[in-house]
Coordinates of N, CA, C and O in Angstrom, one line a residue:
M1 N -5.6 23.6 -15.4 CA -6.5 23.2 -14.5 C -7.4 24.4 -13.7 O -6.7 25.7 -13.7
A2 N -8.5 24.5 -14.1 CA -9.5 25.6 -13.8 C -9.5 25.8 -12.5 O -9.6 24.9 -11.2
T3 N -9.5 27.4 -11.8 CA -9.7 27.5 -10.4 C -10.9 28.5 -10.4 O -11.5 28.8 -11.3
G4 N -11.0 28.9 -9.2 CA -12.2 29.3 -8.8 C -13.4 28.7 -7.7 O -12.7 27.9 -7.0
R5 N -14.7 29.1 -8.0 CA -15.5 28.9 -7.0 C -16.5 27.5 -7.4 O -16.4 27.2 -8.7
A6 N -16.7 26.7 -6.6 CA -17.3 25.3 -7.0 C -18.4 25.2 -5.6 O -18.6 25.6 -5.0
L7 N -18.9 24.0 -6.2 CA -19.9 23.5 -4.7 C -19.7 22.4 -4.2 O -19.6 21.4 -5.0
I8 N -19.5 21.8 -3.0 CA -19.1 20.6 -2.4 C -20.8 20.2 -2.3 O -21.7 20.8 -1.6
V9 N -21.0 19.5 -3.1 CA -22.9 18.8 -2.7 C -22.9 17.5 -2.2 O -24.0 17.4 -1.9
A10 N -21.8 17.0 -1.8 CA -21.9 15.8 -0.8 C -20.3 15.3 -0.4 O -19.6 15.5 -0.7
L11 N -20.7 14.7 1.2 CA -19.8 14.2 1.4 C -19.9 12.6 1.9 O -21.0 12.8 2.9
H12 N -19.1 11.9 1.9 CA -19.3 10.5 2.1 C -18.4 9.8 2.9 O -17.0 10.0 2.2
V13 N -18.6 9.1 3.7 CA -17.7 8.7 4.7 C -18.3 7.4 5.3 O -19.5 7.1 5.8
S14 N -18.1 6.1 4.8 CA -18.2 5.0 5.4 C -17.1 3.8 5.5 O -16.4 3.5 5.3
S15 N -17.8 3.2 7.0 CA -16.6 2.2 7.6 C -16.4 1.3 6.8 O -16.0 -0.1 6.9
V16 N -17.9 0.6 5.9 CA -18.0 -0.5 5.2 C -17.9 -0.8 3.8 O -17.9 0.8 3.2
H17 N -17.2 -1.4 3.1 CA -17.3 -1.5 1.6 C -19.1 -2.1 1.4 O -18.9 -3.4 1.1
A18 N -19.8 -1.3 1.0 CA -21.0 -1.7 0.5 C -21.3 -2.5 -0.9 O -22.2 -3.5 -0.9
Y19 N -20.4 -1.9 -1.5 CA -20.5 -2.8 -3.0 C -19.6 -4.0 -3.2 O -18.5 -3.6 -4.0
E20 N -19.9 -5.1 -2.8 CA -19.3 -6.0 -2.9 C -20.1 -7.4 -3.2 O -21.4 -7.2 -2.4
G21 N -20.0 -8.7 -3.5 CA -20.5 -9.5 -3.7 C -21.5 -9.7 -4.8 O -21.3 -9.0 -5.9
R22 N -22.4 -10.4 -4.9 CA -23.7 -10.5 -6.2 C -24.2 -8.7 -6.1 O -25.3 -8.8 -5.1
P23 N -24.5 -8.3 -7.2 CA -25.1 -7.1 -7.1 C -27.0 -7.5 -7.1 O -27.7 -6.7 -6.7
A24 N -26.9 -9.0 -7.6 CA -28.7 -8.8 -7.5 C -29.2 -9.1 -5.9 O -30.3 -9.1 -5.6
L25 N -28.1 -9.5 -4.7 CA -28.7 -9.5 -3.5 C -28.7 -8.0 -3.1 O -28.8 -8.0 -1.8
G26 N -27.9 -6.9 -3.8 CA -28.1 -5.6 -3.0 C -26.9 -5.3 -2.6 O -26.4 -6.1 -2.2
P27 N -26.7 -3.9 -2.1 CA -25.5 -3.2 -1.3 C -25.7 -3.7 0.0 O -26.7 -4.0 0.6
R28 N -24.3 -4.1 0.5 CA -24.6 -4.4 2.2 C -25.1 -3.0 2.7 O -24.5 -1.9 2.7
P29 N -25.5 -3.0 4.0 CA -26.2 -1.9 4.4 C -25.2 -0.9 5.5 O -24.1 -2.1 5.8
D30 N -25.1 0.0 5.2 CA -24.1 0.8 6.1 C -24.5 0.6 7.5 O -25.4 0.9 8.0
P31 N -23.5 0.9 8.5 CA -23.8 0.7 10.1 C -24.3 2.1 10.2 O -24.8 2.4 11.3
A32 N -24.0 3.4 9.7 CA -24.2 4.7 10.1 C -24.6 5.4 9.1 O -24.1 4.5 7.8
P33 N -25.0 6.5 9.2 CA -25.4 7.4 7.8 C -24.3 7.5 7.1 O -23.3 7.8 8.1
V34 N -23.9 7.6 5.9 CA -23.0 7.9 5.1 C -22.7 9.5 4.9 O -21.7 9.9 4.7
S35 N -23.7 10.1 4.7 CA -23.6 11.5 4.5 C -23.0 12.7 5.9 O -23.6 11.8 7.0
R36 N -22.2 13.6 5.2 CA -21.7 14.0 6.1 C -21.9 15.8 5.8 O -22.0 15.7 4.7
D37 N -21.8 16.3 6.7 CA -22.1 17.8 6.8 C -20.7 18.2 6.4 O -20.2 19.6 5.9
L38 N -19.7 17.6 7.2 CA -18.3 17.9 7.2 C -17.5 16.9 7.6 O -17.8 15.7 7.7
V39 N -16.6 16.8 7.1 CA -15.1 15.6 6.9 C -14.3 16.2 7.5 O -13.7 17.4 7.5
E40 N -13.1 15.4 8.4 CA -12.1 15.6 8.9 C -11.1 14.9 8.2 O -10.9 13.6 7.8
V41 N -9.9 16.1 7.6 CA -9.3 15.1 6.1 C -7.6 15.1 7.3 O -7.8 15.9 8.1
R42 N -7.0 13.9 6.9 CA -6.1 13.8 7.9 C -4.7 13.3 7.1 O -4.9 12.6 5.8
A43 N -3.7 14.3 6.7 CA -2.7 14.3 5.5 C -2.2 12.6 5.7 O -1.7 12.4 6.4
G44 N -2.0 12.1 4.0 CA -1.3 10.9 4.1 C -2.3 9.8 4.6 O -2.1 8.8 4.3
L45 N -3.4 10.3 5.0 CA -4.3 8.9 5.7 C -5.7 8.8 4.9 O -6.2 7.4 4.9
G46 N -6.4 10.0 4.7 CA -7.6 10.1 4.7 C -9.1 10.5 5.2 O -8.1 11.6 5.8
L47 N -10.0 10.0 5.0 CA -10.9 10.9 5.6 C -11.3 10.2 7.2 O -11.4 9.0 7.1
V48 N -11.5 11.0 7.8 CA -11.4 9.9 9.6 C -12.8 9.3 9.7 O -13.9 9.6 9.1
G49 N -12.7 8.1 9.9 CA -13.7 7.1 9.8 C -14.2 6.3 8.6 O -15.1 5.5 8.4
D50 N -13.5 6.8 7.5 CA -14.0 6.4 6.2 C -13.1 4.7 6.3 O -11.7 4.7 6.5
R51 N -13.7 4.0 5.4 CA -13.1 2.4 5.2 C -11.6 2.4 4.4 O -10.8 1.6 5.0
Y52 N -11.3 3.2 3.8 CA -10.1 3.2 3.6 C -9.1 4.3 4.3 O -8.1 4.7 3.5
F53 N -9.2 5.1 5.4 CA -8.5 5.9 6.6 C -7.5 4.9 6.8 O -7.7 3.7 7.5
N54 N -6.2 5.2 6.5 CA -5.1 4.5 7.1 C -4.9 3.4 6.5 O -4.5 2.1 7.4
H55 N -5.3 2.8 5.5 CA -5.9 1.4 4.6 C -4.3 1.5 3.6 O -4.1 2.1 3.0
P56 N -3.3 0.6 4.7 CA -1.9 0.6 3.5 C -2.3 0.4 2.2 O -1.4 1.0 1.4
A57 N -2.9 -0.3 1.8 CA -3.3 -0.7 0.4 C -3.7 0.8 -0.6 O -3.9 0.6 -1.8
H58 N -4.4 1.8 0.4 CA -4.9 2.6 -0.3 C -4.6 4.0 0.0 O -5.1 5.1 -0.2
R59 N -3.2 4.1 0.5 CA -2.7 5.4 0.8 C -2.4 6.5 -0.2 O -2.9 7.7 0.0
S60 N -2.5 6.0 -1.2 CA -2.6 7.0 -2.9 C -3.5 7.2 -3.2 O -3.6 7.9 -4.4
A61 N -4.9 6.5 -2.6 CA -6.1 6.7 -3.1 C -6.9 6.5 -2.0 O -8.2 5.9 -2.1
A62 N -6.8 7.2 -1.2 CA -7.6 7.1 0.0 C -8.9 8.0 0.0 O -10.0 7.7 0.1
V63 N -8.9 9.3 -0.8 CA -9.9 9.8 -1.0 C -10.3 9.8 -2.4 O -9.7 10.2 -3.3
T64 N -11.6 10.0 -2.5 CA -12.1 10.0 -4.2 C -12.7 11.5 -4.5 O -14.0 11.5 -3.7
L65 N -12.5 12.4 -5.4 CA -12.9 13.3 -5.9 C -13.8 13.2 -7.0 O -13.3 11.9 -7.8
F66 N -15.0 13.5 -7.0 CA -15.9 13.1 -8.2 C -17.2 14.5 -8.8 O -17.2 15.3 -7.8
S67 N -17.1 14.2 -9.6 CA -18.0 15.6 -10.1 C -19.4 15.1 -10.2 O -19.7 14.2 -10.6
A68 N -20.1 15.9 -10.1 CA -21.3 15.1 -9.7 C -22.0 15.2 -11.1 O -22.5 15.8 -11.6
A69 N -22.1 14.2 -12.0 CA -22.2 13.9 -13.1 C -23.4 13.2 -13.3 O -23.9 12.4 -14.5
V70 N -23.9 12.2 -11.8 CA -25.2 11.2 -12.2 C -26.3 11.9 -11.7 O -26.1 12.7 -10.6
P71 N -27.4 11.5 -12.2 CA -28.9 12.2 -11.9 C -29.3 11.2 -10.7 O -28.9 10.0 -10.4
G72 N -29.7 11.8 -9.7 CA -30.0 11.3 -8.8 C -28.9 11.8 -7.4 O -28.2 12.5 -7.4
D73 N -29.5 10.6 -6.3 CA -28.6 10.7 -5.2 C -26.9 10.5 -5.5 O -26.6 9.6 -5.4
P74 N -26.2 11.9 -5.4 CA -24.5 11.3 -6.0 C -23.7 10.5 -4.7 O -23.1 10.2 -5.0
L75 N -24.6 10.2 -3.3 CA -23.8 9.5 -2.6 C -23.8 8.0 -2.8 O -23.3 7.5 -2.5
L76 N -24.7 7.6 -3.8 CA -24.9 6.2 -4.3 C -23.7 5.7 -5.2 O -23.3 5.0 -5.0
A77 N -22.9 6.8 -5.5 CA -21.7 7.0 -6.4 C -20.4 6.3 -5.8 O -19.5 5.9 -5.7
R78 N -20.8 6.4 -3.9 CA -19.8 6.0 -3.0 C -18.4 6.8 -3.1 O -17.4 6.2 -2.8
R79 N -18.3 8.0 -3.8 CA -17.5 8.6 -4.3 C -17.3 9.9 -2.7 O -18.2 10.4 -2.4
N80 N -15.9 10.0 -2.3 CA -15.9 11.0 -0.8 C -16.4 12.2 -0.9 O -17.1 12.7 -0.4
I81 N -15.7 13.0 -2.2 CA -16.2 14.6 -2.0 C -16.6 14.7 -3.7 O -16.3 14.3 -4.5
V82 N -18.0 15.1 -3.6 CA -18.9 15.5 -4.5 C -18.7 17.0 -4.9 O -19.2 17.6 -4.2
L83 N -18.4 17.3 -6.1 CA -17.9 18.5 -6.5 C -18.9 18.8 -7.4 O -19.3 17.9 -8.6
S84 N -19.6 20.2 -7.7 CA -20.7 21.0 -8.7 C -19.8 21.9 -9.2 O -19.3 22.6 -8.5
G85 N -19.7 21.8 -10.5 CA -19.1 23.2 -11.2 C -17.4 22.9 -11.0 O -16.7 24.2 -11.5
F86 N -17.0 22.0 -11.3 CA -15.2 21.3 -11.1 C -15.1 20.3 -11.9 O -16.0 19.2 -11.3
D87 N -14.7 20.1 -12.9 CA -14.3 18.8 -14.0 C -13.1 18.3 -13.1 O -12.3 18.3 -13.3
V88 N -13.2 17.3 -12.2 CA -12.5 16.7 -11.6 C -11.7 15.5 -12.8 O -10.8 15.7 -12.3
D89 N -12.4 15.0 -13.5 CA -11.9 14.3 -14.3 C -10.8 14.8 -15.5 O -9.9 14.3 -15.8
A90 N -10.9 16.2 -15.4 CA -9.9 17.0 -16.3 C -8.6 17.1 -15.5 O -7.6 17.5 -16.3
V91 N -8.6 16.9 -14.4 CA -7.1 17.1 -13.5 C -6.1 15.9 -14.1 O -6.3 14.7 -13.6
P92 N -5.2 16.2 -14.8 CA -4.2 15.2 -14.6 C -3.6 14.4 -13.3 O -3.6 15.2 -12.2
R93 N -3.5 13.3 -13.6 CA -2.0 12.7 -12.3 C -1.3 13.5 -12.2 O 0.0 14.0 -13.0
G94 N -1.0 13.5 -10.9 CA 0.4 14.1 -10.0 C -0.1 15.6 -9.8 O 0.9 16.4 -9.3
A95 N -1.2 16.4 -10.4 CA -1.8 17.7 -10.1 C -1.9 17.7 -8.6 O -2.3 16.5 -7.7
V96 N -1.9 18.9 -7.9 CA -2.5 19.0 -6.8 C -3.5 19.7 -6.9 O -3.5 21.6 -7.3
V97 N -4.6 19.6 -6.1 CA -6.0 20.3 -6.2 C -6.3 20.7 -4.9 O -6.1 19.9 -3.7
T98 N -6.5 22.0 -4.5 CA -6.5 22.9 -3.2 C -8.2 23.1 -3.1 O -8.6 23.9 -4.0
L99 N -8.7 22.4 -2.0 CA -10.3 22.9 -1.7 C -10.3 23.7 -0.7 O -9.5 23.3 0.7
D100 N -10.6 24.9 -0.2 CA -11.4 25.6 1.1 C -12.6 26.0 1.0 O -13.1 26.9 0.1
S101 N -13.4 25.2 2.1 CA -14.7 25.4 2.0 C -15.4 26.7 3.6 O -16.2 26.3 3.5
G102 N -14.1 26.9 3.7 CA -14.1 28.1 4.8 C -13.3 27.7 6.4 O -12.9 28.7 6.9
D103 N -12.7 26.5 6.3 CA -11.9 26.2 7.4 C -10.2 26.1 7.2 O -9.7 25.4 7.9
G104 N -10.1 26.6 5.8 CA -8.6 26.5 5.4 C -8.2 25.5 4.4 O -9.4 24.9 4.0
P105 N -7.4 25.6 3.7 CA -7.0 25.1 2.7 C -6.6 23.4 2.9 O -5.8 23.7 3.8
V106 N -7.1 22.8 2.0 CA -6.8 21.0 2.0 C -6.4 20.6 0.7 O -7.1 21.2 -0.2
R107 N -5.0 20.3 0.5 CA -4.1 20.0 -0.7 C -4.8 18.4 -1.0 O -4.8 17.7 0.2
F108 N -4.7 18.2 -2.4 CA -5.0 16.8 -2.7 C -4.2 16.4 -3.9 O -4.2 17.0 -5.0
E109 N -3.4 15.7 -3.6 CA -2.4 14.8 -5.1 C -3.3 13.6 -5.4 O -3.8 13.0 -4.9
V110 N -3.3 14.2 -6.8 CA -4.1 13.5 -7.8 C -3.3 11.8 -8.2 O -1.9 12.3 -8.8
H111 N -3.7 10.8 -8.3 CA -3.2 9.8 -8.3 C -3.4 9.3 -9.8 O -2.7 8.8 -10.6
R112 N -4.9 8.2 -9.4 CA -5.6 7.7 -11.2 C -7.0 7.8 -10.8 O -7.6 8.3 -9.6
P113 N -7.5 7.2 -12.1 CA -8.8 7.6 -12.3 C -9.4 6.6 -11.2 O -9.1 5.7 -10.8
A114 N -10.6 6.9 -10.6 CA -11.8 5.9 -9.8 C -12.6 5.6 -11.0 O -13.7 6.3 -11.4
N115 N -12.5 4.1 -11.9 CA -13.0 3.8 -12.6 C -14.3 3.3 -11.8 O -14.3 2.7 -10.8
P116 N -15.7 3.7 -12.5 CA -16.9 2.9 -11.8 C -16.7 1.3 -11.9 O -16.5 0.9 -13.1
C117 N -17.7 0.9 -11.1 CA -17.7 -0.8 -11.0 C -19.1 -0.9 -11.7 O -20.1 0.1 -11.9
G118 N -19.2 -2.2 -12.2 CA -20.9 -2.9 -12.5 C -21.8 -2.5 -11.2 O -23.3 -2.4 -11.8
W119 N -21.7 -2.2 -10.0 CA -22.6 -2.0 -8.7 C -23.3 -0.4 -9.4 O -24.6 -0.2 -9.0
I120 N -23.0 0.2 -10.3 CA -23.2 1.4 -10.8 C -24.8 1.3 -11.4 O -25.9 2.1 -10.9
D121 N -24.8 0.5 -12.1 CA -26.0 0.2 -12.9 C -27.0 -0.6 -12.3 O -28.0 -0.8 -12.5
V122 N -26.8 -1.0 -11.0 CA -27.3 -1.7 -9.9 C -28.3 -0.4 -9.3 O -29.6 -0.6 -9.0
V123 N -27.6 0.8 -8.5 CA -28.0 1.7 -8.0 C -28.5 2.9 -8.7 O -29.3 3.8 -8.2
Y124 N -28.4 2.7 -9.9 CA -28.4 4.3 -10.8 C -29.1 3.5 -12.3 O -29.1 2.2 -12.4
P125 N -29.7 4.3 -12.8 CA -30.4 3.6 -13.9 C -29.7 3.1 -14.7 O -28.4 3.2 -15.2
R126 N -29.9 1.8 -15.4 CA -28.9 1.1 -16.0 C -28.9 2.0 -17.5 O -29.0 2.8 -17.9
G127 N -27.4 1.8 -17.8 CA -26.7 2.8 -18.8 C -25.5 3.5 -17.9 O -24.7 4.4 -18.7
T128 N -25.9 3.5 -16.8 CA -25.0 4.8 -16.0 C -23.2 4.4 -16.1 O -22.6 5.5 -16.0
F129 N -23.2 3.0 -16.0 CA -21.9 2.9 -15.8 C -21.1 2.9 -17.5 O -20.2 3.8 -17.5
A130 N -21.8 2.8 -18.6 CA -21.4 3.5 -19.6 C -20.9 5.1 -19.7 O -20.3 5.2 -20.1
A131 N -22.0 5.2 -19.1 CA -21.8 7.3 -19.3 C -20.7 7.6 -18.6 O -20.4 8.7 -18.8
L132 N -20.5 6.8 -17.5 CA -19.6 7.2 -16.6 C -18.0 6.9 -17.1 O -17.0 7.1 -16.1
R133 N -17.8 5.9 -18.1 CA -16.7 5.1 -18.2 C -15.8 6.8 -18.7 O -15.8 7.7 -19.4
G134 N -14.5 6.8 -17.7 CA -13.6 8.2 -18.2 C -14.1 9.3 -17.3 O -13.6 10.2 -17.3
R135 N -15.2 9.0 -16.8 CA -15.6 10.1 -15.4 C -16.1 9.7 -14.1 O -17.4 10.1 -13.7
G136 N -15.3 8.8 -13.5 CA -15.6 8.4 -12.7 C -15.2 9.0 -11.4 O -15.0 8.2 -10.4
G137 N -14.1 9.8 -12.0 CA -13.6 10.8 -10.7 C -12.0 10.4 -10.5 O -11.5 9.6 -11.4
K138 N -11.6 10.8 -9.2 CA -10.1 10.9 -9.2 C -9.6 10.3 -7.8 O -10.2 10.9 -6.6
R139 N -8.7 9.2 -7.8 CA -8.3 8.9 -6.2 C -7.2 9.6 -6.1 O -6.2 10.1 -6.9
C140 N -7.3 10.1 -4.8 CA -6.2 11.1 -4.5 C -5.7 10.8 -2.8 O -6.2 10.1 -2.1
V141 N -4.5 11.2 -2.8 CA -4.2 11.3 -1.2 C -4.0 12.7 -0.8 O -3.6 13.8 -1.4
P142 N -4.6 13.0 0.5 CA -4.4 14.3 1.2 C -3.3 15.0 1.9 O -2.6 14.0 2.1
L143 N -2.8 16.0 1.4 CA -1.5 16.3 1.7 C -1.5 17.2 3.2 O -0.5 17.6 3.5
D144 N -2.9 17.7 3.5 CA -2.8 18.6 4.5 C -3.9 17.8 5.5 O -4.9 17.6 4.9
D145 N -4.1 18.0 7.0 CA -4.5 18.1 7.8 C -5.9 19.2 7.7 O -5.7 20.3 7.0
G146 N -6.9 18.9 7.5 CA -8.3 19.9 7.8 C -9.4 19.4 7.8 O -9.5 18.4 8.0
V147 N -10.6 20.3 7.7 CA -12.2 20.2 7.6 C -12.6 20.6 6.6 O -12.2 21.8 5.6
L148 N -13.1 19.9 5.4 CA -14.3 20.4 4.3 C -15.8 20.2 4.9 O -16.0 19.1 5.8
R149 N -16.2 21.2 4.4 CA -17.9 21.2 4.4 C -18.8 21.0 3.3 O -18.1 21.7 2.5
V150 N -19.8 20.7 3.4 CA -20.6 20.9 2.1 C -20.8 22.3 1.9 O -21.4 22.8 2.8
G151 N -21.1 22.4 0.7 CA -21.5 24.6 0.5 C -20.3 24.6 -0.5 O -19.5 24.1 -0.9
P152 N -20.1 26.1 -0.2 CA -19.5 26.7 -1.5 C -18.1 26.1 -1.2 O -17.4 26.2 0.1
V153 N -17.2 26.4 -2.3 CA -15.6 25.7 -2.2 C -14.7 26.6 -3.0 O -15.1 26.7 -4.1
E154 N -13.9 27.1 -2.4 CA -12.7 27.4 -3.5 C -11.5 26.6 -3.7 O -11.5 25.6 -2.8
I155 N -11.2 26.6 -5.5 CA -10.6 25.5 -5.9 C -9.3 26.0 -6.3 O -9.5 27.0 -7.5
S156 N -8.4 25.6 -6.0 CA -7.0 26.0 -7.0 C -6.3 24.7 -7.0 O -6.5 23.5 -6.8

């Protein structure tokens, strides 16, 4: 796994699941802005304020890391931590990725791929779903409490 510097280009926290129901009706509106300048990470629980925080069915997949691979607004992919300059999809299951955006290291254990859903072709140009097969990010569990911020990040 490559180490070095990258960039956190977006942080996404939402208390609701916006992509459910019929895509023709559009996404459910978020009750609050989803873009964050910083997020609080809690070991074993996820991101404070996110819909998967301390959710029993998502304990091993509470946080999604994603490579900035789509044109347009990276927040529409609904992935929590969007990185530029780091190939998230190349990280194998069981690996530990450490991110440090200046407030100390936060480790994430990689569990499974985050496959794109059909909603992707609704919120991005048609064909994005096919383009993201195998490149939808990785679902992880945080191993440390900490803070992550948009901007430069050390990865190991």
